[in-house]
Amino acid sequence: MEKILLTQALVSICMPAYNAAQYILHAIDSVLSQSYQHFELVIVNDGSTDETKSLLDNLNDSRIKIIHTENRGQCAAANLAFRHSTGSLIKFMDADDLLSKDFIELQVKKLAGKTNQIIGASWKRFYKNINDSQPIIRNSVDESKPIDWLVLSMSGKQVMLQCALWLIPRQILEDSGLWDETLSLINDFEFFIRVILHADSISFVDDAIVYYRSGVEKSLSSIKSYEAAKSAFSSIEKGTNNLLKFESSNRVRQVAADSFQNFVFDFYPHFPALISTAEDKVSALGGTKITFPSGGATKFVVGILGWKLTKRIKKILMKNNGAL
């Protein structure tokens, strides 16, 4: 694949980093080795207490901007990175994920200079090695109206809105607004629904792959505290409200109800007040037909005891093992 000329659009990769010493150099290397070289990488060290700061300070590359700040959370760090960026195209990226070598080049080519379209990508979950047996997840559509893609992707399942998937023209972000700094857990749900709805269309590149690292201890996605649960609920509420404002239809009400039901599945039986409120939302939106996600022995137990009793038993067992 021939290289993109450096005179083309500047892409700003905005990377918040908190206690990311174990993985951040791998993430940075996946950016620096891109076939598309007209980029800047803006890294905000969000008050890390591990070796992240020293690792970043030892870097010597003119394409990298490093900002050290006190700990204010991922959303605040992402917003700060954006404000220090200068590119006409923006990509947010976690400090423990990886990009395929031609990722940015393929997305820039797909965008073809348009300022009203967002470009998505494929993704693969991995735990230790990107060459593990997990499948690559590709989209079933090439180009779509944003509301149609969101409804399709949210119907009966949890939508994947991982931040590095998207190449976003700067003007769309200026119009939509930045990350909601009151949110922590699933902050990408509210943010990307809002951003995507500000585009005229959304398109995908199958061969651009985000390698999404899972199983990281103490990562935001693994936190199940009350504050995290409140953030998840608020993100779902704000995201679905944006959907309903854009299109008040039965299909949108259905995916909104499904989103709240997935919250119930995730957090039950913890935080009863939040669970009750989410269940009220499901009912007010017309109910849901999605079922509790389970497999193997758990699916067998759920079939006998029901999913709520199964989760209550699991909570007791995990508590006895010293977990949440």
mmCIF file of C-alpha atoms in Angstrom:
data_model
loop_
_atom_site.group_PDB
_atom_site.id
_atom_site.type_symbol
_atom_site.label_atom_id
_atom_site.label_comp_id
_atom_site.label_asym_id
_atom_site.label_seq_id
_atom_site.Cartn_x
_atom_site.Cartn_y
_atom_site.Cartn_z
ATOM 1 C CA MET A 1 0.000 0.000 0.000
ATOM 2 C CA GLU A 2 1.499 3.329 -1.043
ATOM 3 C CA LYS A 3 2.029 5.866 1.691
ATOM 4 C CA ILE A 4 -0.199 8.865 2.186
ATOM 5 C CA LEU A 5 1.560 12.145 1.458
ATOM 6 C CA LEU A 6 2.452 14.202 4.520
ATOM 7 C CA THR A 7 0.616 17.188 3.030
ATOM 8 C CA GLN A 8 -2.722 15.514 3.714
ATOM 9 C CA ALA A 9 -4.946 15.951 6.768
ATOM 10 C CA LEU A 10 -3.285 16.014 10.184
ATOM 11 C CA VAL A 11 -4.733 13.333 12.477
ATOM 12 C CA SER A 12 -4.599 13.986 16.217
ATOM 13 C CA ILE A 13 -4.626 10.874 18.413
ATOM 14 C CA CYS A 14 -5.764 11.898 21.898
ATOM 15 C CA MET A 15 -4.653 9.413 24.563
ATOM 16 C CA PRO A 16 -5.578 9.730 28.264
ATOM 17 C CA ALA A 17 -3.288 7.657 30.481
ATOM 18 C CA TYR A 18 -3.671 6.653 34.107
ATOM 19 C CA ASN A 19 -1.341 4.072 35.690
ATOM 20 C CA ALA A 20 -0.719 2.680 32.223
ATOM 21 C CA ALA A 21 2.981 1.850 32.578
ATOM 22 C CA GLN A 22 2.503 -1.836 31.813
ATOM 23 C CA TYR A 23 1.020 -1.265 28.370
ATOM 24 C CA ILE A 24 1.400 2.338 27.196
ATOM 25 C CA LEU A 25 4.653 1.893 25.270
ATOM 26 C CA HIS A 26 3.016 -0.853 23.187
ATOM 27 C CA ALA A 27 0.064 1.453 22.475
ATOM 28 C CA ILE A 28 2.413 4.302 21.514
ATOM 29 C CA ASP A 29 4.447 2.025 19.255
ATOM 30 C CA SER A 30 1.298 0.968 17.399
ATOM 31 C CA VAL A 31 0.690 4.653 16.644
ATOM 32 C CA LEU A 32 4.281 5.563 15.739
ATOM 33 C CA SER A 33 4.518 2.621 13.317
ATOM 34 C CA GLN A 34 1.395 3.595 11.357
ATOM 35 C CA SER A 35 1.710 3.689 7.575
ATOM 36 C CA TYR A 36 0.048 7.120 7.717
ATOM 37 C CA GLN A 37 2.664 9.396 9.250
ATOM 38 C CA HIS A 38 0.944 12.800 9.225
ATOM 39 C CA PHE A 39 -0.269 12.626 12.810
ATOM 40 C CA GLU A 40 0.339 13.971 16.273
ATOM 41 C CA LEU A 41 -0.064 11.909 19.436
ATOM 42 C CA VAL A 42 -1.288 13.938 22.406
ATOM 43 C CA ILE A 43 -0.898 12.047 25.685
ATOM 44 C CA VAL A 44 -2.332 13.324 28.965
ATOM 45 C CA ASN A 45 -0.882 11.634 32.035
ATOM 46 C CA ASP A 46 -3.851 11.874 34.399
ATOM 47 C CA GLY A 47 -1.968 11.933 37.720
ATOM 48 C CA SER A 48 -0.576 8.414 37.432
ATOM 49 C CA THR A 49 1.059 6.946 40.543
ATOM 50 C CA ASP A 50 3.019 4.222 38.728
ATOM 51 C CA GLU A 51 5.890 4.599 36.241
ATOM 52 C CA THR A 52 3.772 6.198 33.513
ATOM 53 C CA LYS A 53 5.275 9.673 33.969
ATOM 54 C CA SER A 54 8.887 8.549 33.798
ATOM 55 C CA LEU A 55 8.221 6.385 30.741
ATOM 56 C CA LEU A 56 6.625 9.308 28.938
ATOM 57 C CA ASP A 57 9.364 11.737 29.952
ATOM 58 C CA ASN A 58 11.948 9.426 28.410
ATOM 59 C CA LEU A 59 10.285 9.583 24.992
ATOM 60 C CA ASN A 60 11.967 11.739 22.368
ATOM 61 C CA ASP A 61 9.750 12.089 19.326
ATOM 62 C CA SER A 62 8.562 15.351 17.794
ATOM 63 C CA ARG A 63 5.209 13.756 16.911
ATOM 64 C CA ILE A 64 4.326 13.287 20.586
ATOM 65 C CA LYS A 65 2.954 15.955 22.931
ATOM 66 C CA ILE A 66 2.924 15.054 26.639
ATOM 67 C CA ILE A 67 0.870 16.842 29.278
ATOM 68 C CA HIS A 68 1.090 15.935 32.955
ATOM 69 C CA THR A 69 -1.870 16.871 35.135
ATOM 70 C CA GLU A 70 -3.475 15.996 38.450
ATOM 71 C CA ASN A 71 -5.906 13.098 38.469
ATOM 72 C CA ARG A 72 -9.296 14.303 37.226
ATOM 73 C CA GLY A 73 -10.556 11.234 35.398
ATOM 74 C CA GLN A 74 -10.485 9.813 31.899
ATOM 75 C CA CYS A 75 -13.028 12.226 30.419
ATOM 76 C CA ALA A 76 -11.215 15.319 31.685
ATOM 77 C CA ALA A 77 -7.914 13.933 30.373
ATOM 78 C CA ALA A 78 -9.444 13.205 26.951
ATOM 79 C CA ASN A 79 -10.876 16.724 26.797
ATOM 80 C CA LEU A 80 -7.519 18.233 27.742
ATOM 81 C CA ALA A 81 -5.782 16.189 25.048
ATOM 82 C CA PHE A 82 -8.300 17.451 22.492
ATOM 83 C CA ARG A 83 -7.721 21.062 23.525
ATOM 84 C CA HIS A 84 -3.974 20.610 22.981
ATOM 85 C CA SER A 85 -4.535 18.975 19.578
ATOM 86 C CA THR A 86 -4.339 20.784 16.243
ATOM 87 C CA GLY A 87 -5.460 18.172 13.718
ATOM 88 C CA SER A 88 -8.520 18.444 11.503
ATOM 89 C CA LEU A 89 -9.238 14.751 12.207
ATOM 90 C CA ILE A 90 -9.439 13.320 15.722
ATOM 91 C CA LYS A 91 -9.083 9.858 17.186
ATOM 92 C CA PHE A 92 -9.377 9.083 20.892
ATOM 93 C CA MET A 93 -7.428 6.039 22.026
ATOM 94 C CA ASP A 94 -6.961 4.191 25.317
ATOM 95 C CA ALA A 95 -3.415 3.715 26.579
ATOM 96 C CA ASP A 96 -3.625 -0.097 26.564
ATOM 97 C CA ASP A 97 -5.083 -0.766 23.111
ATOM 98 C CA LEU A 98 -3.362 -1.301 19.757
ATOM 99 C CA LEU A 99 -4.015 -0.313 16.145
ATOM 100 C CA SER A 100 -3.328 -2.372 13.041
ATOM 101 C CA LYS A 101 -0.492 -0.918 10.965
ATOM 102 C CA ASP A 102 -2.625 0.624 8.187
ATOM 103 C CA PHE A 103 -5.446 1.662 10.502
ATOM 104 C CA ILE A 104 -5.258 5.447 10.161
ATOM 105 C CA GLU A 105 -4.345 5.361 6.464
ATOM 106 C CA LEU A 106 -7.383 3.246 5.630
ATOM 107 C CA GLN A 107 -9.726 5.476 7.638
ATOM 108 C CA VAL A 108 -8.349 8.697 6.125
ATOM 109 C CA LYS A 109 -8.730 7.261 2.618
ATOM 110 C CA LYS A 110 -12.284 6.155 3.375
ATOM 111 C CA LEU A 111 -13.201 9.606 4.659
ATOM 112 C CA ALA A 112 -11.843 11.114 1.426
ATOM 113 C CA GLY A 113 -11.819 14.670 2.755
ATOM 114 C CA LYS A 114 -15.460 14.744 3.896
ATOM 115 C CA THR A 115 -16.167 16.736 7.060
ATOM 116 C CA ASN A 116 -19.680 15.442 7.746
ATOM 117 C CA GLN A 117 -18.924 11.724 8.089
ATOM 118 C CA ILE A 118 -17.445 9.553 10.863
ATOM 119 C CA ILE A 119 -15.391 6.495 9.947
ATOM 120 C CA GLY A 120 -15.530 3.334 12.077
ATOM 121 C CA ALA A 121 -13.472 0.167 12.038
ATOM 122 C CA SER A 122 -13.339 -3.485 13.018
ATOM 123 C CA TRP A 123 -12.140 -4.704 16.400
ATOM 124 C CA LYS A 124 -10.751 -7.734 18.140
ATOM 125 C CA ARG A 125 -10.773 -8.421 21.855
ATOM 126 C CA PHE A 126 -7.544 -9.839 23.237
ATOM 127 C CA TYR A 127 -6.185 -10.693 26.668
ATOM 128 C CA LYS A 128 -2.450 -11.286 26.413
ATOM 129 C CA ASN A 129 -1.595 -11.619 22.735
ATOM 130 C CA ILE A 130 -3.305 -10.050 19.727
ATOM 131 C CA ASN A 131 -2.831 -13.324 17.855
ATOM 132 C CA ASP A 132 -5.083 -15.256 20.217
ATOM 133 C CA SER A 133 -8.176 -17.081 19.006
ATOM 134 C CA GLN A 134 -10.696 -14.270 19.531
ATOM 135 C CA PRO A 135 -12.591 -13.338 16.342
ATOM 136 C CA ILE A 136 -12.345 -10.043 14.486
ATOM 137 C CA ILE A 137 -15.703 -8.257 14.725
ATOM 138 C CA ARG A 138 -16.673 -6.466 11.531
ATOM 139 C CA ASN A 139 -19.730 -4.337 10.821
ATOM 140 C CA SER A 140 -22.498 -5.671 8.620
ATOM 141 C CA VAL A 141 -23.012 -2.321 6.860
ATOM 142 C CA ASP A 142 -20.650 -0.198 4.773
ATOM 143 C CA GLU A 143 -22.362 3.184 5.057
ATOM 144 C CA SER A 144 -25.452 4.226 6.957
ATOM 145 C CA LYS A 145 -27.356 7.064 8.507
ATOM 146 C CA PRO A 146 -26.120 7.351 12.106
ATOM 147 C CA ILE A 147 -29.514 6.711 13.715
ATOM 148 C CA ASP A 148 -30.049 3.585 11.589
ATOM 149 C CA TRP A 149 -26.627 2.170 12.505
ATOM 150 C CA LEU A 150 -27.120 2.908 16.206
ATOM 151 C CA VAL A 151 -30.521 1.213 16.286
ATOM 152 C CA LEU A 152 -29.187 -1.798 14.380
ATOM 153 C CA SER A 153 -26.151 -2.095 16.646
ATOM 154 C CA MET A 154 -28.159 -1.703 19.862
ATOM 155 C CA SER A 155 -31.076 -3.992 19.022
ATOM 156 C CA GLY A 156 -31.009 -6.923 21.435
ATOM 157 C CA LYS A 157 -27.355 -6.416 22.349
ATOM 158 C CA GLN A 158 -24.852 -4.005 23.864
ATOM 159 C CA VAL A 159 -23.339 -1.692 21.276
ATOM 160 C CA MET A 160 -19.554 -1.479 20.894
ATOM 161 C CA LEU A 161 -18.476 2.171 21.012
ATOM 162 C CA GLN A 162 -14.809 1.740 21.933
ATOM 163 C CA CYS A 163 -13.068 5.078 21.459
ATOM 164 C CA ALA A 164 -10.256 4.095 19.072
ATOM 165 C CA LEU A 165 -12.742 2.745 16.515
ATOM 166 C CA TRP A 166 -13.665 6.195 15.254
ATOM 167 C CA LEU A 167 -12.020 8.824 13.074
ATOM 168 C CA ILE A 168 -13.915 12.068 13.642
ATOM 169 C CA PRO A 169 -13.669 15.373 11.771
ATOM 170 C CA ARG A 170 -12.856 18.103 14.259
ATOM 171 C CA GLN A 171 -15.874 20.196 13.328
ATOM 172 C CA ILE A 172 -18.260 17.415 14.364
ATOM 173 C CA LEU A 173 -16.700 17.408 17.847
ATOM 174 C CA GLU A 174 -16.910 21.190 18.002
ATOM 175 C CA ASP A 175 -20.628 20.901 17.263
ATOM 176 C CA SER A 176 -21.425 17.901 19.481
ATOM 177 C CA GLY A 177 -19.397 18.868 22.540
ATOM 178 C CA LEU A 178 -16.685 16.902 24.302
ATOM 179 C CA TRP A 179 -16.624 14.170 26.943
ATOM 180 C CA ASP A 180 -18.974 14.486 29.939
ATOM 181 C CA GLU A 181 -16.582 14.876 32.872
ATOM 182 C CA THR A 182 -19.218 13.769 35.387
ATOM 183 C CA LEU A 183 -19.042 10.223 33.965
ATOM 184 C CA SER A 184 -16.577 7.383 34.475
ATOM 185 C CA LEU A 185 -17.949 3.905 33.708
ATOM 186 C CA ILE A 186 -19.256 3.438 30.105
ATOM 187 C CA ASN A 187 -18.634 7.137 29.449
ATOM 188 C CA ASP A 188 -18.184 6.226 25.773
ATOM 189 C CA PHE A 189 -21.882 5.249 25.489
ATOM 190 C CA GLU A 190 -23.177 8.767 26.072
ATOM 191 C CA PHE A 191 -20.308 10.452 24.243
ATOM 192 C CA PHE A 192 -20.329 8.495 21.003
ATOM 193 C CA ILE A 193 -24.107 8.390 20.670
ATOM 194 C CA ARG A 194 -24.077 12.190 20.910
ATOM 195 C CA VAL A 195 -21.131 12.570 18.531
ATOM 196 C CA ILE A 196 -22.341 10.035 15.955
ATOM 197 C CA LEU A 197 -25.770 11.694 15.795
ATOM 198 C CA HIS A 198 -24.051 14.948 14.772
ATOM 199 C CA ALA A 199 -22.705 13.328 11.583
ATOM 200 C CA ASP A 200 -24.634 13.052 8.336
ATOM 201 C CA SER A 201 -23.416 9.499 7.766
ATOM 202 C CA ILE A 202 -21.218 6.794 9.244
ATOM 203 C CA SER A 203 -19.005 4.415 7.302
ATOM 204 C CA PHE A 204 -16.632 1.537 8.123
ATOM 205 C CA VAL A 205 -13.306 0.069 7.051
ATOM 206 C CA ASP A 206 -13.149 -3.698 7.575
ATOM 207 C CA ASP A 207 -9.366 -4.011 7.422
ATOM 208 C CA ALA A 208 -8.692 -1.295 10.017
ATOM 209 C CA ILE A 209 -8.602 -3.221 13.315
ATOM 210 C CA VAL A 210 -8.536 -2.036 16.915
ATOM 211 C CA TYR A 211 -7.037 -4.635 19.230
ATOM 212 C CA TYR A 212 -9.075 -4.082 22.407
ATOM 213 C CA ARG A 213 -7.268 -5.251 25.521
ATOM 214 C CA SER A 214 -9.490 -6.969 28.088
ATOM 215 C CA GLY A 215 -8.897 -8.451 31.516
ATOM 216 C CA VAL A 216 -6.865 -5.492 32.818
ATOM 217 C CA GLU A 217 -7.095 -5.345 36.592
ATOM 218 C CA LYS A 218 -8.611 -2.098 37.904
ATOM 219 C CA SER A 219 -9.512 -0.853 34.429
ATOM 220 C CA LEU A 220 -12.576 1.379 34.241
ATOM 221 C CA SER A 221 -14.600 -1.372 32.586
ATOM 222 C CA SER A 222 -13.925 -3.737 35.509
ATOM 223 C CA ILE A 223 -15.019 -1.363 38.297
ATOM 224 C CA LYS A 224 -18.350 -2.197 39.958
ATOM 225 C CA SER A 225 -18.504 0.362 42.780
ATOM 226 C CA TYR A 226 -21.618 2.418 43.526
ATOM 227 C CA GLU A 227 -20.052 5.489 41.917
ATOM 228 C CA ALA A 228 -19.291 3.457 38.806
ATOM 229 C CA ALA A 229 -22.862 2.121 38.737
ATOM 230 C CA LYS A 230 -24.242 5.664 39.024
ATOM 231 C CA SER A 231 -22.028 6.717 36.132
ATOM 232 C CA ALA A 232 -23.191 3.776 34.016
ATOM 233 C CA PHE A 233 -26.841 4.564 34.724
ATOM 234 C CA SER A 234 -26.340 8.270 33.977
ATOM 235 C CA SER A 235 -24.508 7.512 30.735
ATOM 236 C CA ILE A 236 -27.315 5.211 29.588
ATOM 237 C CA GLU A 237 -29.943 7.774 30.575
ATOM 238 C CA LYS A 238 -28.201 10.623 28.750
ATOM 239 C CA GLY A 239 -27.353 8.521 25.707
ATOM 240 C CA THR A 240 -30.859 7.147 25.268
ATOM 241 C CA ASN A 241 -32.352 10.612 25.832
ATOM 242 C CA ASN A 242 -30.230 11.876 22.940
ATOM 243 C CA LEU A 243 -31.504 9.031 20.782
ATOM 244 C CA LEU A 244 -35.123 9.788 21.671
ATOM 245 C CA LYS A 245 -34.674 13.504 21.010
ATOM 246 C CA PHE A 246 -33.291 12.663 17.594
ATOM 247 C CA GLU A 247 -36.048 10.179 16.766
ATOM 248 C CA SER A 248 -39.021 9.463 19.006
ATOM 249 C CA SER A 249 -40.074 6.122 17.537
ATOM 250 C CA ASN A 250 -40.933 2.621 18.675
ATOM 251 C CA ARG A 251 -37.604 1.270 17.438
ATOM 252 C CA VAL A 252 -35.651 3.832 19.470
ATOM 253 C CA ARG A 253 -37.792 3.227 22.541
ATOM 254 C CA GLN A 254 -37.041 -0.486 22.174
ATOM 255 C CA VAL A 255 -33.248 -0.070 22.078
ATOM 256 C CA ALA A 256 -33.453 2.396 24.974
ATOM 257 C CA ALA A 257 -35.378 -0.171 27.038
ATOM 258 C CA ASP A 258 -32.839 -2.841 26.085
ATOM 259 C CA SER A 259 -30.012 -0.582 27.274
ATOM 260 C CA PHE A 260 -31.565 -0.150 30.714
ATOM 261 C CA GLN A 261 -32.293 -3.885 30.907
ATOM 262 C CA ASN A 262 -28.636 -4.623 30.201
ATOM 263 C CA PHE A 263 -27.765 -2.314 33.090
ATOM 264 C CA VAL A 264 -30.048 -4.395 35.316
ATOM 265 C CA PHE A 265 -28.405 -7.605 34.120
ATOM 266 C CA ASP A 266 -24.926 -6.167 34.776
ATOM 267 C CA PHE A 267 -25.492 -4.762 38.268
ATOM 268 C CA TYR A 268 -28.228 -6.858 39.884
ATOM 269 C CA PRO A 269 -28.473 -7.471 42.855
ATOM 270 C CA HIS A 270 -26.141 -4.630 43.843
ATOM 271 C CA PHE A 271 -27.460 -1.090 44.374
ATOM 272 C CA PRO A 272 -31.219 -1.852 44.646
ATOM 273 C CA ALA A 273 -32.348 1.769 44.224
ATOM 274 C CA LEU A 274 -30.548 2.118 40.899
ATOM 275 C CA ILE A 275 -31.819 -1.286 39.753
ATOM 276 C CA SER A 276 -35.386 -0.325 40.624
ATOM 277 C CA THR A 277 -35.103 2.964 38.725
ATOM 278 C CA ALA A 278 -33.672 1.161 35.691
ATOM 279 C CA GLU A 279 -36.505 -1.386 35.784
ATOM 280 C CA ASP A 280 -39.017 1.489 35.901
ATOM 281 C CA LYS A 281 -37.326 2.947 32.816
ATOM 282 C CA VAL A 282 -37.654 -0.379 30.989
ATOM 283 C CA SER A 283 -41.352 -0.517 31.814
ATOM 284 C CA ALA A 284 -42.004 3.119 30.831
ATOM 285 C CA LEU A 285 -40.292 2.560 27.485
ATOM 286 C CA GLY A 286 -42.541 -0.380 26.658
ATOM 287 C CA GLY A 287 -40.602 -3.346 28.016
ATOM 288 C CA THR A 288 -37.900 -5.547 26.565
ATOM 289 C CA LYS A 289 -37.580 -9.001 25.064
ATOM 290 C CA ILE A 290 -33.852 -9.502 25.636
ATOM 291 C CA THR A 291 -32.827 -12.361 27.879
ATOM 292 C CA PHE A 292 -30.064 -12.713 30.448
ATOM 293 C CA PRO A 293 -26.762 -13.444 28.668
ATOM 294 C CA SER A 294 -25.314 -16.730 29.851
ATOM 295 C CA GLY A 295 -23.657 -19.871 28.606
ATOM 296 C CA GLY A 296 -22.456 -23.269 29.761
ATOM 297 C CA ALA A 297 -23.264 -24.222 33.353
ATOM 298 C CA THR A 298 -24.614 -20.740 34.152
ATOM 299 C CA LYS A 299 -27.182 -21.022 31.376
ATOM 300 C CA PHE A 300 -28.294 -24.362 32.782
ATOM 301 C CA VAL A 301 -28.648 -22.921 36.308
ATOM 302 C CA VAL A 302 -30.506 -19.851 35.001
ATOM 303 C CA GLY A 303 -32.947 -22.162 33.235
ATOM 304 C CA ILE A 304 -33.782 -23.822 36.560
ATOM 305 C CA LEU A 305 -33.524 -20.992 39.110
ATOM 306 C CA GLY A 306 -34.030 -17.881 36.994
ATOM 307 C CA TRP A 307 -31.369 -15.242 36.377
ATOM 308 C CA LYS A 308 -32.052 -13.134 39.489
ATOM 309 C CA LEU A 309 -31.676 -15.994 41.960
ATOM 310 C CA THR A 310 -28.609 -17.200 40.059
ATOM 311 C CA LYS A 311 -26.987 -13.771 40.400
ATOM 312 C CA ARG A 312 -27.864 -13.540 44.113
ATOM 313 C CA ILE A 313 -26.211 -16.905 44.716
ATOM 314 C CA LYS A 314 -23.190 -15.774 42.711
ATOM 315 C CA LYS A 315 -22.956 -12.615 44.843
ATOM 316 C CA ILE A 316 -22.866 -14.696 48.022
ATOM 317 C CA LEU A 317 -20.200 -16.995 46.597
ATOM 318 C CA MET A 318 -18.055 -14.070 45.452
ATOM 319 C CA LYS A 319 -18.430 -12.333 48.808
ATOM 320 C CA ASN A 320 -17.260 -15.464 50.582
ATOM 321 C CA ASN A 321 -14.221 -15.438 48.285
ATOM 322 C CA GLY A 322 -13.428 -11.837 49.233
ATOM 323 C CA ALA A 323 -14.730 -10.260 46.026
ATOM 324 C CA LEU A 324 -17.556 -7.811 45.390
#
